[in-house]
Short mmCIF file of C-alpha atoms in Angstrom, two decimals:
data_model
loop_
_atom_site.label_atom_id
_atom_site.label_comp_id
_atom_site.label_asym_id
_atom_site.label_seq_id
_atom_site.Cartn_x
_atom_site.Cartn_y
_atom_site.Cartn_z
CA MET A 14 187.74 252.34 -13.19
CA LYS A 15 190.45 250.04 -11.75
CA SER A 16 194.00 250.35 -13.05
CA PHE A 17 195.68 247.37 -14.70
CA LYS A 18 197.90 246.90 -11.61
CA GLU A 19 194.92 246.78 -9.27
CA ALA A 20 193.14 244.28 -11.55
CA ARG A 21 196.19 242.01 -11.58
CA SER A 22 196.53 242.28 -7.83
CA GLN A 23 192.87 241.35 -7.30
CA GLU A 24 193.20 238.39 -9.71
CA ARG A 25 196.27 237.14 -7.83
CA ARG A 26 194.46 237.31 -4.48
CA SER A 27 191.52 235.44 -6.00
CA ARG A 28 193.83 232.68 -7.24
CA GLU A 29 195.48 232.39 -3.82
CA ARG A 30 192.07 232.01 -2.18
CA ASP A 31 191.15 229.31 -4.72
CA SER A 32 194.46 227.55 -4.09
CA ASP A 33 193.91 227.60 -0.31
CA SER A 34 190.43 226.20 -0.80
CA ASP A 35 191.78 223.38 -2.98
CA SER A 36 194.44 222.58 -0.38
CA GLU A 37 191.80 222.31 2.33
CA ARG A 38 189.72 220.00 0.17
CA ASP A 39 192.77 217.82 -0.56
CA SER A 40 193.59 217.71 3.13
CA ASP A 41 190.03 216.66 3.97
CA SER A 42 190.16 214.02 1.26
CA ASP A 43 193.45 212.63 2.58
CA SER A 44 192.03 212.56 6.07
CA ASP A 45 188.96 210.64 4.90
CA SER A 46 191.18 208.22 2.97
CA ASP A 47 193.35 207.61 6.03
CA SER A 48 190.24 207.05 8.12
CA ASP A 49 188.88 204.57 5.58
CA SER A 50 192.22 202.78 5.46
CA ASP A 51 192.35 202.54 9.25
CA SER A 52 188.80 201.26 9.29
CA ASP A 53 189.58 198.64 6.66
CA SER A 54 192.68 197.63 8.57
CA ASP A 55 190.68 197.29 11.78
CA SER A 56 188.04 195.31 9.94
CA ASP A 57 190.65 192.98 8.47
CA SER A 58 192.20 192.59 11.90
CA ASP A 59 188.82 191.77 13.42
CA SER A 60 188.15 189.29 10.63
CA ASP A 61 191.49 187.59 11.22
CA SER A 62 190.76 187.51 14.92
CA ASP A 63 187.35 185.96 14.33
CA SER A 64 188.90 183.41 12.00
CA ASP A 65 191.51 182.49 14.59
CA SER A 66 188.78 182.24 17.19
CA ASP A 67 186.71 179.93 14.99
CA SER A 68 189.79 177.82 14.33
CA ASP A 69 190.58 177.57 18.03
CA SER A 70 186.96 176.66 18.74
CA SER A 71 187.03 173.99 16.06
CA ASN A 72 190.28 172.56 17.41
CA THR A 73 188.85 172.50 20.91
CA ALA A 74 185.73 170.71 19.68
CA VAL A 75 187.81 168.06 17.94
CA SER A 76 190.03 167.67 20.96
CA GLY A 77 187.00 167.34 23.21
CA GLY A 78 185.45 164.79 20.86
CA TYR A 79 188.53 162.59 20.96
CA SER A 80 188.50 162.56 24.75
CA SER A 81 184.85 161.50 24.87
CA GLU A 82 183.74 158.08 26.07
CA PRO A 83 182.95 156.68 22.60
CA ALA A 84 186.32 157.86 21.29
CA LYS A 85 188.15 156.18 24.17
CA LEU A 86 186.32 152.94 23.41
CA TRP A 87 187.16 153.32 19.73
CA ARG A 88 190.85 153.81 20.49
CA SER A 89 191.10 150.94 22.95
CA THR A 90 189.21 148.31 20.93
CA GLY A 91 189.56 149.37 17.32
CA CYS A 92 185.81 149.34 16.72
CA SER A 93 184.35 152.15 14.65
CA LEU A 94 183.38 155.38 16.39
CA ALA A 95 179.79 154.91 15.22
CA ASP A 96 179.64 151.40 16.72
CA ALA A 97 181.23 152.67 19.94
CA GLN A 98 178.48 155.27 20.30
CA LYS A 99 175.79 152.64 19.71
CA ILE A 100 177.33 150.15 22.14
CA ILE A 101 177.56 152.71 24.92
CA ARG A 102 173.94 153.75 24.34
CA PHE A 103 172.64 150.17 24.29
CA VAL A 104 174.59 149.18 27.42
CA LYS A 105 173.05 152.18 29.15
CA ASP A 106 169.58 151.04 28.07
CA ILE A 107 170.25 147.54 29.43
CA ARG A 108 171.11 149.03 32.80
CA GLY A 109 167.80 150.91 32.82
CA THR A 110 164.36 149.77 33.92
CA ASP A 111 162.45 150.23 30.68
CA GLU A 112 161.78 146.66 29.50
CA GLU A 113 161.08 147.68 25.92
CA LYS A 114 164.35 149.60 25.66
CA ARG A 115 166.27 146.74 27.27
CA SER A 116 164.88 144.18 24.85
CA HIS A 117 165.58 146.45 21.90
CA ALA A 118 169.14 147.08 23.09
CA ILE A 119 169.85 143.35 23.40
CA GLY A 120 168.64 142.75 19.86
CA ARG A 121 170.78 145.57 18.48
CA LEU A 122 173.87 144.36 20.35
CA VAL A 123 173.36 140.91 18.83
CA ARG A 124 173.67 142.49 15.39
CA LEU A 125 176.81 144.37 16.36
CA VAL A 126 178.65 141.33 17.76
CA THR A 127 177.71 138.95 14.93
CA HIS A 128 178.68 141.12 11.97
CA GLN A 129 181.51 139.19 10.36
CA GLU A 130 183.81 142.12 9.64
CA THR A 131 183.54 143.79 13.06
CA GLU A 132 182.40 141.08 15.49
CA GLU A 133 185.71 140.63 17.34
CA LYS A 134 186.23 144.34 17.99
CA ASN A 135 182.60 144.90 18.95
CA ARG A 136 182.57 141.94 21.36
CA ARG A 137 185.53 143.43 23.12
CA ALA A 138 183.91 146.87 23.07
CA VAL A 139 180.72 145.60 24.75
CA GLY A 140 182.83 144.13 27.53
CA GLU A 141 184.91 147.28 27.99
CA ALA A 142 181.74 149.39 28.00
CA GLY A 143 180.60 147.44 31.08
CA GLY A 144 177.95 145.38 29.32
CA ILE A 145 178.63 141.95 30.84
CA ALA A 146 177.31 142.46 34.38
CA PRO A 147 173.97 144.07 33.41
CA LEU A 148 173.36 141.36 30.81
CA LEU A 149 173.91 138.65 33.40
CA SER A 150 171.72 140.44 35.93
CA TYR A 151 168.97 140.34 33.33
CA LEU A 152 169.00 136.54 33.73
CA ASP A 153 167.66 137.04 37.25
CA GLY A 154 164.54 138.78 36.00
CA ASP A 155 161.27 136.95 36.54
CA SER A 156 159.74 138.66 33.52
CA LEU A 157 161.85 136.61 31.12
CA GLY A 158 160.35 133.36 29.93
CA SER A 159 162.44 130.58 28.46
CA HIS A 160 160.50 130.79 25.23
CA SER A 161 160.60 134.55 24.93
CA GLU A 162 162.43 136.19 22.05
CA THR A 163 164.36 138.31 24.53
CA MET A 164 165.70 135.25 26.36
CA HIS A 165 166.74 133.75 23.04
CA ASP A 166 168.57 136.96 22.05
CA LEU A 167 170.07 137.39 25.51
CA THR A 168 171.64 133.92 25.71
CA TYR A 169 172.76 134.16 22.08
CA LEU A 170 174.40 137.51 22.83
CA ILE A 171 176.21 136.19 25.92
CA ALA A 172 177.38 133.15 23.94
CA ASN A 173 178.93 135.42 21.31
CA LEU A 174 180.49 137.70 23.91
CA SER A 175 182.06 134.70 25.67
CA ALA A 176 184.20 134.05 22.58
CA ASN A 177 186.39 136.92 23.81
CA HIS A 178 188.82 135.89 26.57
CA THR A 179 188.46 139.15 28.51
CA ASN A 180 184.69 138.78 28.49
CA ARG A 181 185.01 135.19 29.76
CA ASP A 182 186.80 136.48 32.85
CA ALA A 183 184.14 139.17 33.30
CA ILE A 184 181.33 136.60 33.06
CA CYS A 185 182.88 134.48 35.80
CA GLU A 186 183.67 137.45 38.01
CA ALA A 187 180.06 138.63 37.74
CA GLY A 188 178.77 135.29 38.98
CA GLY A 189 177.66 134.22 35.53
CA ILE A 190 178.08 130.45 35.93
CA PRO A 191 175.24 129.82 38.45
CA LYS A 192 173.02 132.31 36.61
CA LEU A 193 173.51 130.49 33.32
CA LEU A 194 173.04 127.04 34.83
CA LYS A 195 169.47 128.01 35.74
CA TYR A 196 168.65 127.93 32.03
CA ILE A 197 170.60 124.90 30.89
CA ASP A 198 167.52 122.70 31.34
CA SER A 199 165.25 125.21 29.61
CA SER A 200 162.43 123.84 27.50
CA ASN A 201 163.78 126.00 24.68
CA SER A 202 166.44 123.96 22.85
CA LYS A 203 168.12 127.09 21.47
CA VAL A 204 168.48 128.62 24.91
CA ARG A 205 170.04 125.36 26.14
CA GLU A 206 172.45 125.36 23.22
CA TYR A 207 173.55 128.96 23.78
CA VAL A 208 174.04 128.47 27.51
CA THR A 209 176.10 125.36 26.83
CA ARG A 210 178.23 127.31 24.37
CA VAL A 211 178.96 129.90 27.03
CA LEU A 212 179.99 127.22 29.52
CA LEU A 213 182.14 125.57 26.89
CA ASN A 214 183.93 128.83 26.20
CA LEU A 215 184.37 129.49 29.90
CA SER A 216 185.87 126.03 30.35
CA LEU A 217 188.86 127.00 28.24
CA ASN A 218 190.16 128.24 31.60
CA ASP A 219 190.88 125.39 34.05
CA ALA A 220 189.74 127.48 37.01
CA ASN A 221 186.39 127.97 35.32
CA LYS A 222 186.05 124.22 34.79
CA ARG A 223 186.31 123.76 38.54
CA ALA A 224 183.79 126.55 39.09
CA ILE A 225 181.32 124.85 36.74
CA CYS A 226 181.72 121.57 38.59
CA GLU A 227 181.37 123.24 42.00
CA ALA A 228 178.20 125.00 40.82
CA GLY A 229 176.67 121.60 40.04
CA GLY A 230 176.83 122.01 36.31
CA ILE A 231 177.93 118.50 35.34
CA PRO A 232 174.48 116.81 35.57
CA PHE A 233 172.94 119.55 33.45
CA LEU A 234 175.72 119.29 30.89
CA LEU A 235 175.31 115.52 30.70
CA LYS A 236 171.62 116.05 30.06
CA SER A 237 172.49 118.46 27.29
CA LEU A 238 174.80 115.83 25.85
CA ASP A 239 171.93 113.33 25.84
CA ASP A 240 169.76 115.94 24.13
CA GLY A 241 172.34 116.30 21.36
CA VAL A 242 173.70 119.76 22.22
CA VAL A 243 176.94 120.13 20.29
CA CYS A 244 180.43 120.27 21.80
CA VAL A 245 179.44 119.31 25.34
CA ARG A 246 181.76 116.30 25.32
CA GLU A 247 184.77 118.62 25.10
CA LEU A 248 183.76 120.23 28.37
CA VAL A 249 183.00 117.10 30.41
#
């Protein structure tokens, strides 16, 4: 049988072993906690990094959008960004060879330049988008008849565009006067009226008046006057 001293000694050793075991468990727990904390910190850091990256990407996208062709047209003319995108697309279609797309584009541009609240800005935008020359070149096409809906829309569109002084210069520079004079004796009274309106607008510049005379336009304009086309007297 163990003495009381031996029993106490054994109990003390047992407690020391239990204490050491508890210390090891606490140490392991602290280590796991530190590891979890580091992991959370890394995760938060990665999240912040991803957020910054997304923000930078978003800023880049916006910056790129504002340097795009429609945005430049929007800034320079004051037309809406949506209208700028449409105008650029329709001008591109007019330059193409697909007749159906060209006719559709002309009709849509007519709407854009005759809308009361935005017509001035959109007229300017069509000119700055390079729309004048391809529209005038369309007048050379043999596929257009004087009675066709496309010819009606085309001359009506050019007449509206010529209300803008910058577009008037572009029409003359693109050789528009002789092209238009081919249709001033059209059997379609509306086409004659629209062509006459263009020439009237162009004549606001004295140099253009001389160009109209030199192109042989006076006899045709006098005929239009006899036919009752409005405002011709101001030109001649």
